[in-house]
Short mmCIF file of N, CA and C in Angstrom, two decimals:
data_model
loop_
_atom_site.label_atom_id
_atom_site.label_comp_id
_atom_site.label_asym_id
_atom_site.label_seq_id
_atom_site.Cartn_x
_atom_site.Cartn_y
_atom_site.Cartn_z
N UNK A 1 0.77 -0.61 -0.01
CA UNK A 1 0.11 -0.19 -0.45
C UNK A 1 0.90 0.69 0.20
N UNK A 2 0.64 2.42 -1.26
CA UNK A 2 1.73 3.27 -0.44
C UNK A 2 1.83 4.20 0.09
N UNK A 3 -0.04 4.76 0.20
CA UNK A 3 0.39 4.98 1.53
C UNK A 3 -0.29 4.78 2.56
N UNK A 4 -0.03 4.38 3.90
CA UNK A 4 0.60 3.28 4.99
C UNK A 4 -0.59 3.54 5.97
N UNK A 5 -1.19 5.43 6.44
CA UNK A 5 -1.85 6.09 6.64
C UNK A 5 -3.56 5.80 5.73
N UNK A 6 -3.40 5.46 4.85
CA UNK A 6 -4.51 4.57 4.53
C UNK A 6 -5.51 3.25 5.34
N UNK A 7 -4.50 2.12 5.99
CA UNK A 7 -5.20 1.25 6.50
C UNK A 7 -5.75 1.83 7.65
N UNK A 8 -5.43 3.17 8.03
CA UNK A 8 -5.66 3.37 9.81
C UNK A 8 -7.69 3.73 9.96
N UNK A 9 -7.44 3.80 8.44
CA UNK A 9 -9.17 4.28 7.90
C UNK A 9 -9.54 2.92 8.08
N UNK A 10 -9.76 1.67 7.83
CA UNK A 10 -9.64 0.46 8.60
C UNK A 10 -10.23 0.37 10.13
N UNK A 11 -9.27 1.04 10.63
CA UNK A 11 -9.80 0.35 12.17
C UNK A 11 -8.38 -0.03 12.73
N UNK A 12 -8.63 -0.24 14.35
CA UNK A 12 -6.82 -0.79 14.89
C UNK A 12 -7.12 -2.21 14.65
N UNK A 13 -7.88 -2.90 14.62
CA UNK A 13 -7.88 -4.26 14.32
C UNK A 13 -7.63 -5.05 12.74
N UNK A 14 -6.87 -4.51 12.21
CA UNK A 14 -5.89 -4.48 10.92
C UNK A 14 -4.83 -4.49 11.28
N UNK A 15 -3.43 -5.64 11.15
CA UNK A 15 -1.78 -5.35 11.01
C UNK A 15 -1.81 -5.47 10.01
N UNK A 16 -0.85 -4.33 9.83
CA UNK A 16 -0.56 -4.18 8.03
C UNK A 16 0.84 -4.18 7.86
N UNK A 17 1.22 -5.49 7.06
CA UNK A 17 1.70 -5.45 6.16
C UNK A 17 3.38 -5.33 5.08
N UNK A 18 2.44 -4.15 4.65
CA UNK A 18 3.01 -3.75 3.49
C UNK A 18 4.42 -3.55 3.16
N UNK A 19 4.98 -3.32 2.25
CA UNK A 19 5.95 -3.29 2.37
C UNK A 19 6.64 -1.93 3.43
N UNK A 20 7.79 -1.15 4.50
CA UNK A 20 8.15 -0.08 4.76
C UNK A 20 7.64 -0.18 6.19
N UNK A 21 6.32 -1.45 7.24
CA UNK A 21 5.95 -0.96 7.51
C UNK A 21 5.92 -1.49 9.03
N UNK A 22 6.31 -1.48 9.65
CA UNK A 22 6.64 -1.33 10.97
C UNK A 22 6.19 -3.32 11.62
N UNK A 23 6.87 -4.41 11.57
CA UNK A 23 6.35 -5.30 12.63
C UNK A 23 6.21 -4.65 14.01
N UNK A 24 4.79 -5.44 13.75
CA UNK A 24 5.17 -4.65 15.88
C UNK A 24 4.40 -6.13 17.15
N UNK A 25 4.96 -6.20 18.33
CA UNK A 25 5.31 -7.31 18.93
C UNK A 25 3.95 -7.80 19.13
N UNK A 26 2.74 -6.64 19.15
CA UNK A 26 1.67 -7.56 19.75
C UNK A 26 0.59 -8.66 18.43
N UNK A 27 1.57 -8.70 17.56
CA UNK A 27 1.37 -9.42 16.79
C UNK A 27 2.31 -10.55 16.14
N UNK A 28 1.97 -11.77 17.20
CA UNK A 28 2.36 -13.13 16.71
C UNK A 28 1.73 -14.35 15.76
N UNK A 29 0.96 -13.41 14.43
CA UNK A 29 1.31 -14.67 13.78
C UNK A 29 2.15 -14.06 12.24
N UNK A 30 2.11 -15.74 11.59
CA UNK A 30 3.81 -15.52 10.69
C UNK A 30 3.15 -15.48 9.47
N UNK A 31 3.13 -14.23 9.47
CA UNK A 31 2.76 -12.87 8.24
C UNK A 31 3.20 -13.85 6.97
N UNK A 32 4.59 -14.39 6.59
CA UNK A 32 4.77 -14.95 5.68
C UNK A 32 3.66 -16.42 5.06
N UNK A 33 3.40 -16.58 6.32
CA UNK A 33 1.71 -18.13 5.77
C UNK A 33 0.80 -17.53 6.01
N UNK A 34 0.45 -16.09 5.95
CA UNK A 34 -0.58 -15.97 5.34
C UNK A 34 -1.31 -15.95 3.80
N UNK A 35 0.27 -15.57 2.81
CA UNK A 35 -0.12 -15.33 1.97
C UNK A 35 0.80 -16.58 1.45
N UNK A 36 1.49 -17.79 1.76
CA UNK A 36 1.36 -19.54 1.47
C UNK A 36 -0.06 -19.96 1.43
N UNK A 37 -1.18 -19.32 2.40
CA UNK A 37 -1.98 -20.14 2.75
C UNK A 37 -2.77 -19.66 1.82
N UNK A 38 -2.99 -18.61 1.85
CA UNK A 38 -3.88 -18.12 0.75
C UNK A 38 -3.98 -18.15 -0.87
N UNK A 39 -2.35 -18.76 -0.94
CA UNK A 39 -2.37 -19.38 -2.73
C UNK A 39 -2.57 -20.30 -2.79
N UNK A 40 -2.05 -21.18 -1.53
CA UNK A 40 -2.75 -22.12 -1.09
C UNK A 40 -4.11 -23.34 -1.29
N UNK A 41 -5.15 -21.95 -0.94
CA UNK A 41 -6.46 -22.36 -0.73
C UNK A 41 -6.91 -21.86 -1.93
N UNK A 42 -6.59 -20.64 -3.21
CA UNK A 42 -7.78 -20.87 -4.30
C UNK A 42 -7.30 -21.38 -5.11
N UNK A 43 -8.52 -21.86 -5.49
CA UNK A 43 -8.48 -23.06 -5.75
C UNK A 43 -9.27 -22.80 -8.07
N UNK A 44 -8.54 -23.50 -8.51
CA UNK A 44 -8.83 -23.22 -10.24
C UNK A 44 -10.93 -22.79 -9.68
N UNK A 45 -11.47 -23.33 -9.32
CA UNK A 45 -13.24 -22.87 -10.19
C UNK A 45 -13.14 -21.57 -8.71
N UNK A 46 -12.42 -21.08 -7.53
CA UNK A 46 -12.80 -19.77 -7.64
C UNK A 46 -12.25 -18.60 -8.41
N UNK A 47 -13.08 -17.41 -8.11
CA UNK A 47 -12.97 -16.38 -9.11
C UNK A 47 -11.37 -15.50 -9.25
N UNK A 48 -11.39 -15.63 -8.13
CA UNK A 48 -9.10 -14.90 -8.06
C UNK A 48 -8.22 -15.89 -8.40
N UNK A 49 -8.41 -17.32 -8.96
CA UNK A 49 -7.34 -18.18 -9.29
C UNK A 49 -6.62 -17.71 -10.31
N UNK A 50 -5.48 -17.95 -10.46
CA UNK A 50 -4.67 -16.91 -11.51
C UNK A 50 -4.10 -15.23 -11.06
N UNK A 51 -4.99 -15.22 -10.41
CA UNK A 51 -5.16 -13.85 -10.11
C UNK A 51 -3.89 -13.74 -8.91
N UNK A 52 -3.07 -12.48 -9.17
CA UNK A 52 -1.49 -11.90 -8.22
C UNK A 52 -2.00 -10.75 -7.23
N UNK A 53 -2.12 -11.29 -6.34
CA UNK A 53 -2.70 -10.77 -5.03
C UNK A 53 -1.84 -10.80 -3.88
N UNK A 54 -1.16 -9.74 -3.90
CA UNK A 54 -0.93 -9.32 -2.77
C UNK A 54 -1.15 -9.03 -1.11
N UNK A 55 -0.81 -9.65 0.25
CA UNK A 55 -1.43 -9.50 1.22
C UNK A 55 -1.17 -8.27 1.79
N UNK A 56 -1.69 -7.29 2.21
CA UNK A 56 -1.29 -6.31 3.02
C UNK A 56 -1.55 -5.87 4.21
N UNK A 57 -2.54 -6.69 4.86
CA UNK A 57 -2.72 -7.18 6.14
C UNK A 57 -4.02 -8.08 6.29
N UNK A 58 -3.78 -8.33 7.30
CA UNK A 58 -3.99 -9.00 8.47
C UNK A 58 -5.27 -8.88 9.14
N UNK A 59 -6.63 -9.20 9.32
CA UNK A 59 -7.77 -8.93 10.74
C UNK A 59 -6.65 -9.77 11.69
N UNK A 60 -6.67 -8.99 13.61
CA UNK A 60 -6.38 -8.73 13.87
C UNK A 60 -7.33 -10.45 15.21
N UNK A 61 -9.04 -9.95 14.92
CA UNK A 61 -9.44 -11.02 15.85
C UNK A 61 -9.80 -12.50 14.99
N UNK A 62 -9.88 -12.00 13.30
CA UNK A 62 -10.38 -13.58 12.54
C UNK A 62 -9.39 -13.64 11.53
N UNK A 63 -9.94 -14.52 10.29
CA UNK A 63 -8.75 -14.71 9.74
C UNK A 63 -8.38 -14.55 8.64
N UNK A 64 -9.24 -12.93 8.58
CA UNK A 64 -9.55 -12.23 7.17
C UNK A 64 -8.23 -11.56 6.78
N UNK A 65 -7.62 -11.61 5.64
CA UNK A 65 -6.77 -10.59 5.01
C UNK A 65 -7.12 -9.56 4.06
N UNK A 66 -6.45 -8.76 3.92
CA UNK A 66 -6.92 -7.85 3.57
C UNK A 66 -5.66 -7.72 1.88
N UNK A 67 -6.61 -8.15 0.83
CA UNK A 67 -4.72 -7.79 -0.34
C UNK A 67 -5.09 -6.87 -1.66
N UNK A 68 -4.60 -6.61 -2.37
CA UNK A 68 -3.93 -5.67 -3.18
C UNK A 68 -3.57 -6.18 -4.20
N UNK A 69 -4.97 -5.98 -5.65
CA UNK A 69 -4.15 -6.81 -6.78
C UNK A 69 -3.47 -6.06 -7.57
N UNK A 70 -2.59 -6.99 -7.96
CA UNK A 70 -1.10 -6.87 -8.31
C UNK A 70 -1.13 -5.77 -9.85
N UNK A 71 -2.14 -7.16 -10.91
CA UNK A 71 -2.56 -6.20 -11.65
C UNK A 71 -3.67 -4.81 -12.45
N UNK A 72 -4.29 -4.79 -10.88
CA UNK A 72 -4.92 -3.40 -11.61
C UNK A 72 -4.80 -3.08 -9.69
N UNK A 73 -3.67 -2.24 -9.50
CA UNK A 73 -3.94 -1.39 -8.31
C UNK A 73 -4.92 -0.70 -7.36
N UNK A 74 -5.75 -0.88 -8.28
CA UNK A 74 -6.66 0.88 -7.71
C UNK A 74 -6.98 -0.77 -6.68
N UNK A 75 -7.81 -1.78 -7.73
CA UNK A 75 -8.59 -2.43 -6.17
C UNK A 75 -8.18 -3.28 -5.43
N UNK A 76 -9.09 -4.05 -4.30
CA UNK A 76 -8.77 -4.01 -2.92
C UNK A 76 -9.72 -5.75 -3.23
N UNK A 77 -9.28 -6.59 -1.90
CA UNK A 77 -9.95 -6.88 -1.71
C UNK A 77 -9.75 -8.16 -0.29
N UNK A 78 -11.54 -8.21 0.94
CA UNK A 78 -11.38 -9.62 1.57
C UNK A 78 -11.07 -10.17 1.65
N UNK A 79 -11.34 -11.30 2.14
CA UNK A 79 -10.94 -12.60 1.89
C UNK A 79 -11.08 -13.32 3.39
N UNK A 80 -11.81 -14.14 3.21
CA UNK A 80 -11.68 -15.05 4.97
C UNK A 80 -11.26 -16.83 4.43
N UNK A 81 -10.10 -16.37 5.24
CA UNK A 81 -8.98 -17.66 4.54
C UNK A 81 -9.53 -18.51 5.86
N UNK A 82 -9.30 -20.42 5.74
CA UNK A 82 -10.06 -21.62 6.51
C UNK A 82 -8.49 -22.03 7.38
N UNK A 83 -7.70 -21.90 6.80
CA UNK A 83 -6.90 -22.45 7.55
C UNK A 83 -6.29 -24.43 7.50
N UNK A 84 -7.23 -24.57 6.03
CA UNK A 84 -7.30 -26.00 6.07
C UNK A 84 -5.86 -26.94 5.46
N UNK A 85 -5.09 -25.41 5.34
CA UNK A 85 -3.78 -26.21 4.42
C UNK A 85 -3.99 -27.16 3.32
N UNK A 86 -4.98 -26.98 2.75
CA UNK A 86 -5.72 -27.47 1.08
C UNK A 86 -5.76 -26.25 0.84
N UNK A 87 -5.94 -26.39 -0.95
CA UNK A 87 -7.28 -26.35 -2.29
C UNK A 87 -8.45 -26.18 -1.53
N UNK A 88 -8.91 -25.66 -1.51
CA UNK A 88 -10.28 -25.20 -0.86
C UNK A 88 -11.21 -25.41 -1.84
N UNK A 89 -12.42 -25.80 -1.97
CA UNK A 89 -14.00 -25.91 -2.57
C UNK A 89 -15.05 -24.80 -2.85
N UNK A 90 -15.95 -25.09 -3.53
CA UNK A 90 -16.85 -24.10 -3.10
C UNK A 90 -16.45 -22.27 -3.89
N UNK A 91 -17.34 -21.71 -2.79
CA UNK A 91 -16.98 -20.43 -2.60
C UNK A 91 -16.21 -19.99 -1.48
N UNK A 92 -15.21 -21.24 -0.84
CA UNK A 92 -14.41 -20.64 -0.20
C UNK A 92 -12.56 -20.64 -0.20
N UNK A 93 -11.95 -19.33 -0.57
CA UNK A 93 -11.90 -18.53 0.60
C UNK A 93 -12.91 -17.16 0.33
N UNK A 94 -13.85 -16.87 1.46
CA UNK A 94 -14.59 -16.45 0.73
C UNK A 94 -14.05 -14.80 0.65
N UNK A 95 -15.02 -14.13 -0.67
CA UNK A 95 -14.97 -12.78 -0.40
C UNK A 95 -15.59 -12.17 0.14
N UNK A 96 -15.27 -11.25 1.38
CA UNK A 96 -16.20 -10.30 1.62
C UNK A 96 -16.17 -9.63 1.64
N UNK A 97 -15.20 -8.46 0.27
CA UNK A 97 -15.23 -7.56 0.51
C UNK A 97 -14.15 -7.06 -1.11
N UNK A 98 -14.80 -6.33 -2.24
CA UNK A 98 -13.81 -6.95 -3.87
C UNK A 98 -14.53 -4.87 -4.36
N UNK A 99 -13.51 -4.56 -4.27
CA UNK A 99 -13.63 -2.40 -4.88
C UNK A 99 -12.47 -2.41 -4.82
N UNK A 100 -12.34 -0.84 -4.82
CA UNK A 100 -11.99 -0.23 -4.62
C UNK A 100 -11.96 0.79 -3.28
N UNK A 101 -10.35 1.86 -3.24
CA UNK A 101 -10.90 1.02 -1.33
C UNK A 101 -11.34 2.19 -0.51
N UNK A 102 -12.85 3.02 -1.85
CA UNK A 102 -14.25 3.41 -0.88
C UNK A 102 -15.09 2.41 -0.41
N UNK A 103 -15.18 1.00 -1.08
CA UNK A 103 -16.35 -0.35 -1.07
C UNK A 103 -15.22 -0.83 0.32
N UNK A 104 -14.12 -1.18 0.10
CA UNK A 104 -13.13 -1.21 1.36
C UNK A 104 -14.20 -0.60 3.07
N UNK A 105 -13.48 0.23 2.63
CA UNK A 105 -13.95 1.01 4.05
C UNK A 105 -15.70 0.94 4.28
N UNK A 106 -16.31 1.14 2.57
CA UNK A 106 -17.68 0.89 3.33
C UNK A 106 -18.40 -0.50 3.99
N UNK A 107 -17.68 -1.35 3.61
CA UNK A 107 -17.56 -2.34 4.29
C UNK A 107 -17.25 -2.65 5.82
N UNK A 108 -16.05 -1.81 5.48
CA UNK A 108 -15.25 -2.30 7.29
C UNK A 108 -16.68 -1.32 8.36
N UNK A 109 -17.33 -0.09 8.06
CA UNK A 109 -17.93 0.73 8.64
C UNK A 109 -19.64 -0.42 9.15
N UNK A 110 -19.35 -1.46 7.56
CA UNK A 110 -20.84 -2.02 8.42
C UNK A 110 -20.46 -2.99 9.23
N UNK A 111 -18.87 -3.31 9.33
CA UNK A 111 -18.16 -4.51 10.38
C UNK A 111 -18.88 -3.59 11.88
N UNK A 112 -17.75 -2.78 11.52
CA UNK A 112 -18.51 -1.73 12.42
C UNK A 112 -19.24 -1.53 13.57
N UNK A 113 -20.60 -1.77 12.58
CA UNK A 113 -21.61 -0.62 12.71
C UNK A 113 -22.41 -2.21 13.82
N UNK A 114 -22.70 -3.26 12.80
CA UNK A 114 -22.98 -4.83 13.17
C UNK A 114 -22.37 -5.01 14.71
N UNK A 115 -21.02 -4.37 14.37
CA UNK A 115 -20.14 -5.07 16.25
C UNK A 115 -20.67 -3.79 17.84
N UNK A 116 -21.36 -2.53 16.69
CA UNK A 116 -21.72 -1.99 18.01
C UNK A 116 -22.91 -2.26 17.91
N UNK A 117 -23.89 -2.70 17.41
CA UNK A 117 -25.42 -2.87 17.61
C UNK A 117 -25.06 -4.08 18.35
N UNK A 118 -24.57 -5.18 18.30
CA UNK A 118 -24.40 -6.15 19.04
C UNK A 118 -23.92 -6.13 20.95
N UNK A 119 -23.38 -5.28 20.27
CA UNK A 119 -22.18 -4.97 22.10
C UNK A 119 -23.65 -4.03 22.75
N UNK A 120 -24.91 -3.46 22.14
CA UNK A 120 -25.56 -2.12 22.64
C UNK A 120 -26.66 -3.11 23.06
N UNK A 121 -27.49 -3.81 22.01
CA UNK A 121 -27.42 -5.43 22.52
C UNK A 121 -27.53 -6.21 23.82
N UNK A 122 -26.10 -6.16 23.89
CA UNK A 122 -25.94 -7.26 24.97
C UNK A 122 -25.58 -6.35 26.49
N UNK A 123 -25.60 -5.65 26.32
CA UNK A 123 -25.24 -4.39 27.30
C UNK A 123 -26.63 -4.63 28.33
N UNK A 124 -27.50 -4.30 26.99
CA UNK A 124 -29.06 -4.14 27.57
C UNK A 124 -30.10 -5.47 27.93
N UNK A 125 -28.99 -6.17 27.52
CA UNK A 125 -29.73 -7.42 27.99
C UNK A 125 -30.55 -8.44 26.87
N UNK A 126 -30.31 -7.53 25.15
CA UNK A 126 -31.40 -8.81 24.52
C UNK A 126 -30.57 -9.28 23.48
N UNK A 127 -29.56 -9.85 24.17
CA UNK A 127 -28.53 -11.04 23.23
C UNK A 127 -27.88 -11.23 24.03
N UNK A 128 -27.79 -12.22 23.86
CA UNK A 128 -26.83 -13.40 24.91
C UNK A 128 -25.17 -13.07 25.26
N UNK A 129 -24.23 -12.90 25.24
CA UNK A 129 -22.43 -11.97 25.65
C UNK A 129 -22.31 -13.09 24.72
N UNK A 130 -20.87 -12.53 24.48
CA UNK A 130 -20.42 -13.56 23.80
C UNK A 130 -19.97 -14.20 24.40
N UNK A 131 -18.75 -15.20 23.82
CA UNK A 131 -17.85 -16.42 24.89
C UNK A 131 -16.88 -15.97 24.71
N UNK A 132 -15.57 -16.71 26.18
CA UNK A 132 -14.25 -16.63 26.95
C UNK A 132 -14.52 -16.98 25.08
N UNK A 133 -14.30 -16.80 23.98
CA UNK A 133 -13.39 -17.87 22.48
C UNK A 133 -13.70 -16.55 22.48
N UNK A 134 -14.76 -15.51 21.83
CA UNK A 134 -15.12 -14.49 21.34
C UNK A 134 -16.27 -15.05 20.02
N UNK A 135 -16.25 -16.03 20.22
CA UNK A 135 -17.44 -16.35 19.72
C UNK A 135 -19.16 -15.84 19.91
N UNK A 136 -19.81 -15.33 18.97
CA UNK A 136 -20.87 -14.31 18.79
C UNK A 136 -22.32 -15.62 19.73
N UNK A 137 -23.26 -14.79 20.51
CA UNK A 137 -24.45 -16.14 20.83
C UNK A 137 -25.04 -16.59 19.78
N UNK A 138 -25.58 -15.53 19.00
CA UNK A 138 -25.82 -15.60 17.39
C UNK A 138 -25.27 -15.44 16.53
N UNK A 139 -24.93 -15.17 14.97
CA UNK A 139 -24.11 -14.91 14.04
C UNK A 139 -24.56 -13.92 14.16
N UNK A 140 -23.08 -12.77 13.80
CA UNK A 140 -23.69 -10.87 13.57
C UNK A 140 -23.26 -11.39 12.02
N UNK A 141 -23.98 -10.29 11.11
CA UNK A 141 -23.86 -10.78 9.70
C UNK A 141 -23.72 -9.78 9.11
N UNK A 142 -23.16 -9.54 8.25
CA UNK A 142 -22.61 -7.63 7.67
C UNK A 142 -23.11 -8.29 5.86
N UNK A 143 -23.59 -7.31 5.52
CA UNK A 143 -23.54 -7.70 3.73
C UNK A 143 -22.08 -7.82 2.98
N UNK A 144 -22.07 -8.04 2.69
CA UNK A 144 -20.66 -8.16 1.20
C UNK A 144 -20.69 -7.30 0.46
N UNK A 145 -19.07 -6.84 0.39
CA UNK A 145 -19.82 -5.67 -1.66
C UNK A 145 -18.96 -6.53 -1.77
N UNK A 146 -19.08 -6.61 -2.82
CA UNK A 146 -18.66 -6.74 -4.08
C UNK A 146 -18.70 -5.73 -5.62
N UNK A 147 -17.92 -4.87 -5.14
CA UNK A 147 -18.19 -3.81 -6.27
C UNK A 147 -17.29 -3.55 -7.83
N UNK A 148 -16.51 -4.82 -7.83
CA UNK A 148 -15.68 -5.09 -8.88
C UNK A 148 -16.84 -5.82 -10.21
N UNK A 149 -16.93 -4.91 -11.07
CA UNK A 149 -18.05 -5.77 -12.41
C UNK A 149 -17.97 -6.56 -12.46
N UNK A 150 -16.53 -7.45 -12.97
CA UNK A 150 -17.08 -8.84 -13.31
C UNK A 150 -17.11 -9.98 -12.27
N UNK A 151 -17.09 -9.28 -11.38
CA UNK A 151 -17.17 -10.03 -10.19
C UNK A 151 -18.59 -9.79 -9.42
N UNK A 152 -19.35 -9.17 -9.74
CA UNK A 152 -20.84 -8.79 -8.82
C UNK A 152 -21.36 -10.61 -8.88
N UNK A 153 -21.52 -11.58 -9.20
CA UNK A 153 -21.60 -12.22 -9.24
C UNK A 153 -21.25 -13.55 -7.85
N UNK A 154 -20.25 -13.29 -7.05
CA UNK A 154 -19.44 -13.24 -6.59
C UNK A 154 -20.02 -14.32 -5.46
N UNK A 155 -19.80 -15.58 -5.58
CA UNK A 155 -20.81 -16.53 -4.78
C UNK A 155 -20.32 -16.13 -2.96
N UNK A 156 -21.83 -16.24 -2.46
CA UNK A 156 -21.38 -16.04 -1.03
C UNK A 156 -21.39 -17.67 0.02
N UNK A 157 -20.68 -17.93 0.92
CA UNK A 157 -20.94 -19.25 0.94
C UNK A 157 -19.72 -19.03 2.79
N UNK A 158 -20.21 -19.56 3.93
CA UNK A 158 -19.61 -19.44 5.20
C UNK A 158 -18.15 -19.62 5.50
N UNK A 159 -17.96 -21.16 5.13
CA UNK A 159 -16.88 -21.96 5.29
C UNK A 159 -17.01 -22.20 6.61
N UNK A 160 -17.58 -22.30 6.98
CA UNK A 160 -17.56 -22.55 8.49
C UNK A 160 -17.02 -21.24 8.70
N UNK A 161 -17.10 -20.36 8.96
CA UNK A 161 -17.58 -19.49 10.32
C UNK A 161 -18.01 -20.22 10.94
N UNK A 162 -17.14 -19.21 12.94
CA UNK A 162 -18.23 -19.50 13.97
C UNK A 162 -18.69 -18.57 14.06
#
């Protein structure tokens, strides 16, 4: 990512992997393993099979990775890895957001709004709180953003998310 401050627009749930970023002591992830796992999981029927993707960040709270498309530098995608360590099938790894930077920010704003709403419902007793592992009592749903024209019909799937 050419502008490291840009990642700050997504909030503090992302660890920056872009060139020149400072690795932080809080991050215990093997950053090289993220790119390897993405290459393993994207199968011949996946919309991004053969695409040149650079993992530029990962989410602290789950297995999402933020990628930049090297052949189309204005394009970014958020994918959810399964860590199966094998080629996936169907719609896995899921593409949660795909578009230009404003689309990625809009998706993240939706994630933040859903989490804030869930927290408010928990505080007033209308929703069971998250468990010790961070697993929600009921799924929190956020609408995927697919703004890139050739992939407007990217299949949605859960890939066994908890």
